[in-house]
Short mmCIF file of C-alpha atoms and ligand atoms in Angstrom, two decimals:
data_model
loop_
_atom_site.label_atom_id
_atom_site.label_comp_id
_atom_site.label_asym_id
_atom_site.label_seq_id
_atom_site.Cartn_x
_atom_site.Cartn_y
_atom_site.Cartn_z
CA UNK A 1 -0.03 0.10 -0.16
CA UNK A 2 1.22 3.53 -0.88
CA UNK A 3 -0.18 6.21 0.94
CA UNK A 4 0.27 9.97 0.33
CA UNK A 5 -0.14 12.13 3.47
CA UNK A 6 -0.32 15.78 2.75
CA UNK A 7 0.45 18.20 5.64
CA UNK A 8 2.76 15.46 7.16
CA UNK A 9 5.18 17.90 8.61
CA UNK A 10 2.38 19.60 10.85
CA UNK A 11 0.89 18.55 14.19
CA UNK A 12 -1.50 15.88 13.34
CA UNK A 13 0.02 14.74 10.04
CA UNK A 14 3.27 13.85 11.59
CA UNK A 15 1.67 11.87 14.44
CA UNK A 16 -0.32 10.05 11.64
CA UNK A 17 2.82 9.34 9.90
CA UNK A 18 4.43 7.90 12.95
CA UNK A 19 1.37 5.89 13.80
CA UNK A 20 1.18 4.37 10.30
CA UNK A 21 4.92 3.49 9.92
CA UNK A 22 4.61 1.74 13.32
CA UNK A 23 1.25 -0.10 12.77
CA UNK A 24 2.07 -1.00 9.07
CA UNK A 25 5.62 -1.46 8.41
CA UNK A 26 4.88 -2.76 5.04
CA UNK A 27 3.23 0.37 3.74
CA UNK A 28 5.06 3.08 1.92
CA UNK A 29 4.33 6.67 3.29
CA UNK A 30 4.96 9.73 1.09
CA UNK A 31 4.66 13.06 2.89
CA UNK A 32 3.67 16.13 0.87
CA UNK A 33 4.30 19.18 2.61
CA UNK A 34 5.34 22.65 1.53
CA UNK A 35 6.89 23.59 4.99
CA UNK A 36 4.76 26.80 5.68
CA UNK A 37 5.52 28.28 9.04
CA UNK A 38 3.65 25.42 10.67
CA UNK A 39 5.64 22.70 8.96
CA UNK A 40 8.78 21.36 10.40
CA UNK A 41 11.18 18.98 8.87
CA UNK A 42 12.85 18.21 12.31
CA UNK A 43 9.48 16.69 13.42
CA UNK A 44 10.03 14.09 10.80
CA UNK A 45 13.62 13.35 11.79
CA UNK A 46 12.83 9.50 12.90
CA UNK A 47 10.63 9.05 9.93
CA UNK A 48 13.33 10.12 7.49
CA UNK A 49 15.62 7.13 8.76
CA UNK A 50 12.93 4.78 7.68
CA UNK A 51 13.29 3.38 4.06
CA UNK A 52 9.49 3.00 3.61
CA UNK A 53 9.13 6.87 4.11
CA UNK A 54 9.73 9.54 1.46
CA UNK A 55 9.42 13.41 2.25
CA UNK A 56 8.63 15.69 -0.75
CA UNK A 57 8.54 19.35 -0.35
CA UNK A 58 5.58 20.27 -2.59
CA UNK A 59 2.69 22.52 -2.26
CA UNK A 60 -0.54 20.91 -2.94
CA UNK A 61 -1.66 23.75 -5.10
CA UNK A 62 1.22 22.92 -7.47
CA UNK A 63 -0.74 20.77 -10.10
CA UNK A 64 2.27 19.93 -12.32
CA UNK A 65 4.34 18.63 -9.23
CA UNK A 66 1.42 16.85 -7.90
CA UNK A 67 0.72 15.20 -11.20
CA UNK A 68 4.44 14.01 -11.49
CA UNK A 69 4.32 12.71 -7.97
CA UNK A 70 1.44 10.53 -8.58
CA UNK A 71 3.17 9.20 -12.00
CA UNK A 72 6.09 8.44 -9.95
CA UNK A 73 4.38 6.96 -6.80
CA UNK A 74 1.04 5.36 -7.95
CA UNK A 75 -0.47 6.02 -4.47
CA UNK A 76 -3.38 3.69 -3.37
CA UNK A 77 -4.77 6.39 -0.98
CA UNK A 78 -4.50 9.97 -0.16
CA UNK A 79 -5.10 11.43 3.38
CA UNK A 80 -5.18 15.10 2.96
CA UNK A 81 -4.25 17.07 6.28
CA UNK A 82 -2.62 20.08 4.50
CA UNK A 83 -4.44 23.22 5.42
CA UNK A 84 -3.81 26.59 7.36
CA UNK A 85 -5.03 25.68 10.81
CA UNK A 86 -5.13 28.70 12.99
CA UNK A 87 -8.36 30.45 13.41
CA UNK A 88 -6.67 33.81 14.59
CA UNK A 89 -4.34 33.87 11.58
CA UNK A 90 -7.54 33.32 9.34
CA UNK A 91 -9.09 36.39 10.86
CA UNK A 92 -5.94 38.56 10.06
CA UNK A 93 -5.39 37.08 6.58
CA UNK A 94 -8.17 34.76 4.94
CA UNK A 95 -6.77 34.63 1.50
CA UNK A 96 -4.01 31.53 2.12
CA UNK A 97 -6.76 29.58 3.90
CA UNK A 98 -9.19 29.63 0.90
CA UNK A 99 -6.14 28.99 -1.66
CA UNK A 100 -4.84 25.98 0.13
CA UNK A 101 -8.22 24.55 1.43
CA UNK A 102 -10.14 24.92 -1.89
CA UNK A 103 -7.63 24.95 -4.58
CA UNK A 104 -5.24 22.76 -2.86
CA UNK A 105 -7.82 20.04 -2.28
CA UNK A 106 -9.18 20.31 -5.77
CA UNK A 107 -5.49 19.69 -7.42
CA UNK A 108 -5.30 16.58 -5.08
CA UNK A 109 -8.63 15.09 -6.12
CA UNK A 110 -8.09 16.02 -9.77
CA UNK A 111 -4.92 13.95 -9.46
CA UNK A 112 -6.74 11.19 -7.75
CA UNK A 113 -9.31 11.16 -10.88
CA UNK A 114 -6.73 11.33 -13.58
CA UNK A 115 -4.50 8.47 -12.16
CA UNK A 116 -7.03 6.60 -10.14
CA UNK A 117 -7.17 5.90 -6.39
CA UNK A 118 -8.75 3.55 -3.89
CA UNK A 119 -9.45 6.05 -1.37
CA UNK A 120 -9.26 9.93 -1.04
CA UNK A 121 -9.66 10.92 2.81
CA UNK A 122 -10.31 14.58 3.71
CA UNK A 123 -9.26 15.53 7.18
CA UNK A 124 -11.85 18.01 8.41
CA UNK A 125 -12.91 19.75 11.60
CA UNK A 126 -15.86 19.97 13.93
CA UNK A 127 -15.81 23.61 13.24
CA UNK A 128 -17.62 23.35 10.07
CA UNK A 129 -20.78 22.94 12.11
CA UNK A 130 -20.43 26.31 13.79
CA UNK A 131 -21.05 26.51 17.53
CA UNK A 132 -23.43 25.42 20.23
CA UNK A 133 -24.83 27.45 23.02
CA UNK A 134 -23.38 26.84 26.69
CA UNK A 135 -26.73 26.45 28.11
CA UNK A 136 -27.64 23.44 25.83
CA UNK A 137 -25.46 20.58 27.15
CA UNK A 138 -28.03 18.20 25.45
CA UNK A 139 -26.89 19.45 22.05
CA UNK A 140 -24.17 17.85 20.04
CA UNK A 141 -22.85 17.82 16.48
CA UNK A 142 -23.96 14.86 14.35
CA UNK A 143 -23.07 14.16 10.77
CA UNK A 144 -26.58 15.59 9.90
CA UNK A 145 -25.98 19.01 11.76
CA UNK A 146 -25.99 21.78 8.73
CA UNK A 147 -22.61 23.36 8.10
CA UNK A 148 -22.67 26.96 9.64
CA UNK A 149 -19.23 28.39 9.98
CA UNK A 150 -17.97 31.37 11.96
CA UNK A 151 -14.39 31.95 10.88
CA UNK A 152 -12.62 32.18 7.52
CA UNK A 153 -10.60 29.11 8.48
CA UNK A 154 -13.91 27.09 9.23
CA UNK A 155 -15.50 28.43 6.11
CA UNK A 156 -12.46 27.32 3.96
CA UNK A 157 -12.75 23.83 5.59
CA UNK A 158 -16.41 23.62 5.01
CA UNK A 159 -15.78 24.67 1.26
CA UNK A 160 -13.48 22.02 0.90
CA UNK A 161 -15.85 19.40 2.33
CA UNK A 162 -18.45 20.41 -0.07
CA UNK A 163 -16.03 20.10 -2.98
CA UNK A 164 -15.10 16.57 -1.76
CA UNK A 165 -18.67 15.45 -1.58
CA UNK A 166 -19.44 16.89 -4.97
CA UNK A 167 -16.41 15.12 -6.44
CA UNK A 168 -17.72 11.81 -5.05
CA UNK A 169 -21.37 12.57 -6.45
CA UNK A 170 -20.21 13.85 -9.96
CA UNK A 171 -17.10 11.76 -10.69
CA UNK A 172 -17.70 8.92 -8.30
CA UNK A 173 -14.34 9.49 -6.48
CA UNK A 174 -14.18 7.05 -3.63
CA UNK A 175 -13.91 9.72 -0.71
CA UNK A 176 -14.49 9.90 3.02
CA UNK A 177 -14.48 12.86 5.29
CA UNK A 178 -13.65 13.11 9.13
CA UNK A 179 -14.58 15.91 11.34
CA UNK A 180 -12.56 15.84 14.53
CA UNK A 181 -12.66 17.99 17.61
CA UNK A 182 -9.74 19.98 19.15
CA UNK A 183 -6.50 17.62 19.18
CA UNK A 184 -3.67 17.95 21.76
CA UNK A 185 -0.36 15.93 22.10
CA UNK A 186 3.23 16.00 20.77
CA UNK A 187 4.23 18.36 17.97
CA UNK A 188 1.40 20.78 18.53
CA UNK A 189 2.31 24.14 17.13
CA UNK A 190 2.94 26.66 20.19
CA UNK A 191 0.46 29.07 18.67
CA UNK A 192 -2.52 26.92 19.69
CA UNK A 193 -3.93 27.07 23.38
CA UNK A 194 -2.41 24.12 25.20
CA UNK A 195 1.24 24.30 23.99
CA UNK A 196 0.97 28.28 24.24
CA UNK A 197 0.09 28.05 27.91
CA UNK A 198 2.69 25.42 28.55
CA UNK A 199 5.51 27.50 26.94
CA UNK A 200 4.32 30.83 28.58
CA UNK A 201 3.84 29.16 31.97
CA UNK A 202 7.35 27.63 31.80
CA UNK A 203 8.75 31.05 31.03
CA UNK A 204 6.55 32.71 33.76
CA UNK A 205 4.95 34.70 31.15
CA UNK A 206 1.21 36.06 31.21
CA UNK A 207 -1.37 33.37 30.15
CA UNK A 208 -3.60 35.16 27.61
CA UNK A 209 -7.07 33.87 28.06
CA UNK A 210 -9.49 35.23 25.49
CA UNK A 211 -12.73 36.78 26.86
CA UNK A 212 -13.86 35.20 30.08
CA UNK A 213 -12.40 31.76 29.22
CA UNK A 214 -15.83 30.07 29.35
CA UNK A 215 -15.49 28.80 25.82
CA UNK A 216 -15.71 25.12 25.74
CA UNK A 217 -13.63 22.78 23.45
CA UNK A 218 -14.04 18.97 23.11
CA UNK A 219 -10.35 17.78 23.49
CA UNK A 220 -8.98 14.52 22.05
CA UNK A 221 -5.58 13.12 22.34
CA UNK A 222 -3.93 13.19 18.88
CA UNK A 223 -3.24 9.32 18.81
CA UNK A 224 -7.00 8.65 18.98
CA UNK A 225 -7.56 10.87 16.11
CA UNK A 226 -4.87 8.96 14.13
CA UNK A 227 -6.51 5.65 15.07
CA UNK A 228 -9.90 6.92 13.89
CA UNK A 229 -8.47 7.92 10.40
CA UNK A 230 -6.87 4.45 10.25
CA UNK A 231 -10.24 2.83 10.72
CA UNK A 232 -12.01 5.10 8.29
CA UNK A 233 -9.47 4.64 5.48
CA UNK A 234 -9.53 0.93 5.74
CA UNK A 235 -13.05 0.07 6.73
CA UNK A 236 -15.15 3.39 6.45
CA UNK A 237 -17.87 3.57 3.76
CA UNK A 238 -17.17 5.50 0.65
CA UNK A 239 -19.05 8.70 0.53
CA UNK A 240 -19.45 9.02 4.15
CA UNK A 241 -18.57 11.51 6.78
CA UNK A 242 -17.66 10.46 10.24
CA UNK A 243 -17.46 12.67 13.44
CA UNK A 244 -14.60 11.98 15.66
CA UNK A 245 -14.61 13.38 19.38
CA UNK A 246 -13.88 12.11 22.92
CA UNK A 247 -16.82 13.44 24.88
CA UNK A 248 -14.44 15.38 26.83
CA UNK A 249 -15.70 19.05 26.91
CA UNK A 250 -13.68 21.57 28.93
CA UNK A 251 -13.76 25.14 29.48
CA UNK A 252 -10.49 27.13 28.37
CA UNK A 253 -10.28 28.60 31.73
CA UNK A 254 -10.10 25.03 33.20
CA UNK A 255 -7.55 23.74 30.63
CA UNK A 256 -5.30 26.83 31.65
CA UNK A 257 -5.65 26.05 35.53
CA UNK A 258 -4.87 22.47 35.01
CA UNK A 259 -1.58 23.38 33.01
CA UNK A 260 -0.57 25.73 35.95
CA UNK A 261 -1.16 22.99 38.49
CA UNK A 262 0.70 20.35 36.74
CA UNK A 263 3.62 22.73 36.21
CA UNK A 264 3.39 24.10 39.67
CA UNK A 265 2.83 27.63 38.36
CA UNK A 266 0.61 30.35 39.90
CA UNK A 267 -2.98 31.03 38.47
CA UNK A 268 -1.86 34.65 38.81
CA UNK A 269 -0.21 34.45 35.47
CA UNK A 270 -3.57 34.22 33.99
CA UNK A 271 -4.35 37.38 32.13
CA UNK A 272 -7.87 37.95 30.60
CA UNK A 273 -7.42 39.50 27.04
CA UNK A 274 -9.72 40.91 24.30
CA UNK A 275 -11.79 38.20 22.93
CA UNK A 276 -11.38 36.51 19.51
CA UNK A 277 -13.72 38.01 16.80
CA UNK A 278 -16.58 35.79 16.25
CA UNK A 279 -15.45 33.34 18.84
CA UNK A 280 -17.30 30.03 18.95
CA UNK A 281 -18.68 29.28 22.40
CA UNK A 282 -18.82 25.53 22.52
CA UNK A 283 -18.08 22.50 20.44
CA UNK A 284 -19.35 18.99 21.13
CA UNK A 285 -19.25 16.00 18.99
CA UNK A 286 -21.58 12.98 18.89
CA UNK A 287 -19.11 10.14 17.93
CA UNK A 288 -21.78 7.49 17.72
CA UNK A 289 -21.65 6.79 14.16
CA UNK A 290 -17.95 5.85 14.24
CA UNK A 291 -18.31 4.04 17.29
CA UNK A 292 -21.17 1.94 15.82
CA UNK A 293 -19.87 1.30 12.32
CA UNK A 294 -16.21 1.06 13.00
CA UNK A 295 -16.08 0.30 16.66
CA UNK A 296 -13.74 3.29 17.43
CA UNK A 297 -13.52 4.59 21.03
CA UNK A 298 -11.03 6.99 22.15
CA UNK A 299 -8.31 5.41 24.39
CA UNK A 300 -6.56 8.31 26.37
CA UNK A 301 -8.43 9.90 29.00
CA UNK A 302 -7.67 13.66 29.52
CA UNK A 303 -6.04 13.46 32.80
CA UNK A 304 -3.41 11.19 31.36
CA UNK A 305 -3.14 12.82 28.05
CA UNK A 306 -2.37 16.16 29.29
CA UNK A 307 0.19 14.76 31.69
CA UNK A 308 1.81 12.91 28.75
CA UNK A 309 1.56 16.13 26.53
CA UNK A 310 3.33 18.30 29.34
CA UNK A 311 5.99 15.85 29.92
CA UNK A 312 6.71 15.78 26.15
CA UNK A 313 6.96 19.58 25.97
CA UNK A 314 9.53 19.36 28.90
CA UNK A 315 11.46 16.55 27.12
CA UNK A 316 11.42 18.24 23.94
CA UNK A 317 12.26 21.89 24.69
CA UNK A 318 14.65 22.24 21.69
CA UNK A 319 11.79 21.55 19.17
CA UNK A 320 9.51 24.30 20.52
CA UNK A 321 12.04 26.74 21.78
CA UNK A 322 13.53 26.79 18.22
CA UNK A 323 10.16 27.59 16.81
CA UNK A 324 9.22 30.28 19.42
CA UNK A 325 12.63 32.04 18.87
CA UNK A 326 12.64 33.14 15.41
CA UNK A 327 9.84 34.68 13.11
CA UNK A 328 7.00 33.41 15.62
CA UNK A 329 8.11 36.39 18.06
CA UNK A 330 6.80 38.90 15.38
CA UNK A 331 3.39 37.09 15.29
CA UNK A 332 3.31 36.87 19.05
CA UNK A 333 3.89 40.57 19.42
CA UNK A 334 1.45 41.38 16.72
CA UNK A 335 -1.52 39.21 18.12
CA UNK A 336 -0.75 39.72 21.83
CA UNK A 337 1.21 42.88 22.08
CA UNK A 338 -1.62 45.44 22.61
CA UNK A 339 -4.40 42.94 23.45
P1 LIG B 1 -0.81 22.22 11.26
O1 LIG B 1 -0.96 23.75 10.96
O2 LIG B 1 0.06 21.88 12.44
O3 LIG B 1 -0.14 21.61 10.00
C1 LIG B 1 -0.48 21.93 8.63
C2 LIG B 1 0.77 21.38 7.80
O4 LIG B 1 0.25 21.53 6.42
C3 LIG B 1 1.95 22.02 7.89
O5 LIG B 1 3.05 21.06 7.77
C4 LIG B 1 2.05 22.77 6.66
O6 LIG B 1 3.44 23.08 6.19
C5 LIG B 1 1.21 22.19 5.48
N1 LIG B 1 0.58 22.78 4.69
C6 LIG B 1 -0.03 23.87 4.77
N2 LIG B 1 -0.44 24.56 3.42
C7 LIG B 1 -0.06 23.56 2.49
C8 LIG B 1 0.17 23.57 1.11
N3 LIG B 1 -0.56 24.39 0.25
N4 LIG B 1 0.69 22.44 0.47
C9 LIG B 1 1.42 21.53 1.21
N5 LIG B 1 1.31 21.52 2.66
C10 LIG B 1 0.86 22.61 3.21
O7 LIG B 1 -2.34 21.63 11.32
P2 LIG B 1 -2.68 20.47 12.26
O8 LIG B 1 -3.28 21.09 13.50
O9 LIG B 1 -1.86 19.42 12.20
O10 LIG B 1 -4.16 20.12 11.32
C11 LIG B 1 -3.94 19.26 10.23
C12 LIG B 1 -5.34 19.07 9.58
O11 LIG B 1 -6.31 18.75 10.67
C13 LIG B 1 -5.96 20.46 8.99
O12 LIG B 1 -6.69 20.05 7.87
C14 LIG B 1 -7.00 20.88 10.28
O13 LIG B 1 -8.08 21.66 9.67
C15 LIG B 1 -7.52 19.55 10.54
N6 LIG B 1 -7.87 19.49 12.12
C16 LIG B 1 -6.97 20.19 13.04
C17 LIG B 1 -7.56 19.97 14.44
C18 LIG B 1 -6.77 20.39 15.48
O14 LIG B 1 -7.10 20.46 16.57
N7 LIG B 1 -5.33 20.86 15.12
C19 LIG B 1 -8.74 19.44 14.75
C20 LIG B 1 -9.57 18.91 13.72
C21 LIG B 1 -9.09 18.98 12.29
O1 LIG B 2 -3.92 32.48 23.34
C1 LIG B 2 -5.01 31.78 23.16
N1 LIG B 2 -5.98 32.16 24.27
C2 LIG B 2 -7.25 31.61 24.37
O2 LIG B 2 -8.06 31.67 25.01
C3 LIG B 2 -5.25 30.91 22.39
C4 LIG B 2 -4.29 30.72 21.27
C5 LIG B 2 -6.68 30.45 22.16
N2 LIG B 2 -7.52 30.51 23.33
C6 LIG B 2 -8.87 30.12 23.18
C7 LIG B 2 -9.53 30.13 21.90
C8 LIG B 2 -10.43 28.90 21.58
O3 LIG B 2 -11.64 29.10 22.46
O4 LIG B 2 -8.60 28.67 23.41
C9 LIG B 2 -9.49 27.78 22.47
C10 LIG B 2 -8.57 26.90 21.66
O5 LIG B 2 -8.16 27.84 20.80
P1 LIG B 2 -7.18 27.17 19.51
O6 LIG B 2 -5.98 26.45 20.38
O7 LIG B 2 -6.77 28.41 18.77
O8 LIG B 2 -7.90 26.18 18.92
P2 LIG B 2 -9.27 26.38 18.06
O9 LIG B 2 -9.80 27.79 17.64
O10 LIG B 2 -10.58 25.76 18.99
O11 LIG B 2 -9.31 25.53 16.84
C11 LIG B 2 -8.51 24.24 16.82
O12 LIG B 2 -9.54 23.02 16.87
C12 LIG B 2 -10.27 22.80 15.68
C13 LIG B 2 -7.46 24.06 15.82
O13 LIG B 2 -6.55 25.14 15.73
C14 LIG B 2 -8.28 23.87 14.44
O14 LIG B 2 -7.38 23.67 13.37
C15 LIG B 2 -9.35 22.67 14.43
O15 LIG B 2 -10.02 22.65 13.33
#
C-alpha cells in the first residue's frame, strides 16, 4: 500500500505518519508538505530514517508537481491534512486559507481522478458545524448537523468538504471525510492554546485567556484521532462523513488552570485579554456513528493525555524553543502585544 499524506510535517499529520509507519511496516508513506511556518522537517527526523518513508517538499496547489508525484508513486490512498489551521491567523488574512483548502484540495482530487485511487480521505474539523450555546449541554454535532461556519478558517474547511462530496457524486471519486474536535499532544504548534500556555507558563509569562475563558472545546488526544482515521480509510464507507470526538468538553479557563497546576505555576499568571472576533462558544461532537460502524473509542483519558503532553514539552524543549525564537516572535507581538 502506497499512501500520500499531505501536511505531514504539521501537528496531526506527523503524528499520523509515525502511527502508520509503526502499525503497518509494509506500507510506503509519502509525505507531501510545502513547509509553511507550521511545517517542521525536524518533526519527521525519525521517519526520515525509515526506508519506507519519503518526504516531498511540494505545495498541494502545484498541479504539475502533484501530477508528477502521482506518476512516480502510484498512490493507493491520499490522506489530506494540508491546510492553514489557525483560526486567529485566518481572521488576519483569510486568502491563504481559501487557496490551500479549496484550490489545494481540488488539485489533490483531480490527481486522484486522473491516475485512479482506492481512497481519498479529507481531514476536516468540527468547526464546520459552527458552535453550540453553553446553556444547552444536551446538544451535540452529528453528521447531519448543517454546516454553519464562523471564521474564514472554518469556512475554508467547509468549502473543501463540499467540494470533496461533489467529486464523489459527480465523478464517483471514492472519498471519505472525518470531522474531528480539538486535538492535543506532541508536536502541537505553540500558537495553539495548550502548547502556548505550557510554553508561557514555563517562562513565567502571562497566560492570555480570550474573553472570560468560558468557551468550551472537546479535547481529543492526537493518537486517538490517528486511530480513527486509520479505521475510516480501511473500513469506512465511501461517500460518508464520520465525526470524531472524545466526549471530553472543557472550558478554556479550566485547561489553563490544569496546566498551571501540573507545572506548579501560580494562577496569577492568567491574564484575560480581548476576545477572538466571532469566537465560537462550544464544540461538542457526537461520535456514535464511528463507534457503531467502526468500533472506534478514544483510548486516552484527558487526565492522562495532558500529563503525557506536558511531559513531552518538557522533554522536547529544543523542538518548540527553536520555533518560538524566530519569526514567531513577530507574530506573538502582533497578536498579543496590545491585546
Ligand atoms: P498544522 O498547521 O500543524 O499543520 C499543517 C501542515 O500543512 C503544515 O506542515 C504545513 O506546512 C502544511 N501545509 C499547509 N499548506 C500547505 C500547502 N499548500 N501544501 C502543502 N502543505 C501545506 O495543522 P494541524 O493542526 O496538524 O491540522 C491538520 C489538519 O487537521 C488540518 O486540515 C486541520 O484543519 C485539521 N484539524 C485540526 C484539528 C486540531 O485540533 N489541530 C482538529 C480537527 C481538524
Ligand atoms: O492564546 C489563546 N488564548 C485563548 O483563550 C489561544 C491561542 C486560544 N484561546 C482560546 C480560543 C479557543 O476558544 O482557546 C480555545 C482553543 O483555541 P485554539 O487552540 O486556537 O483552537 P481552536 O480555535 O478551538 O481550533 C482548533 O481546533 C479545531 C484548531 O486550531 C483547528 O485547526 C481545528 O479545526
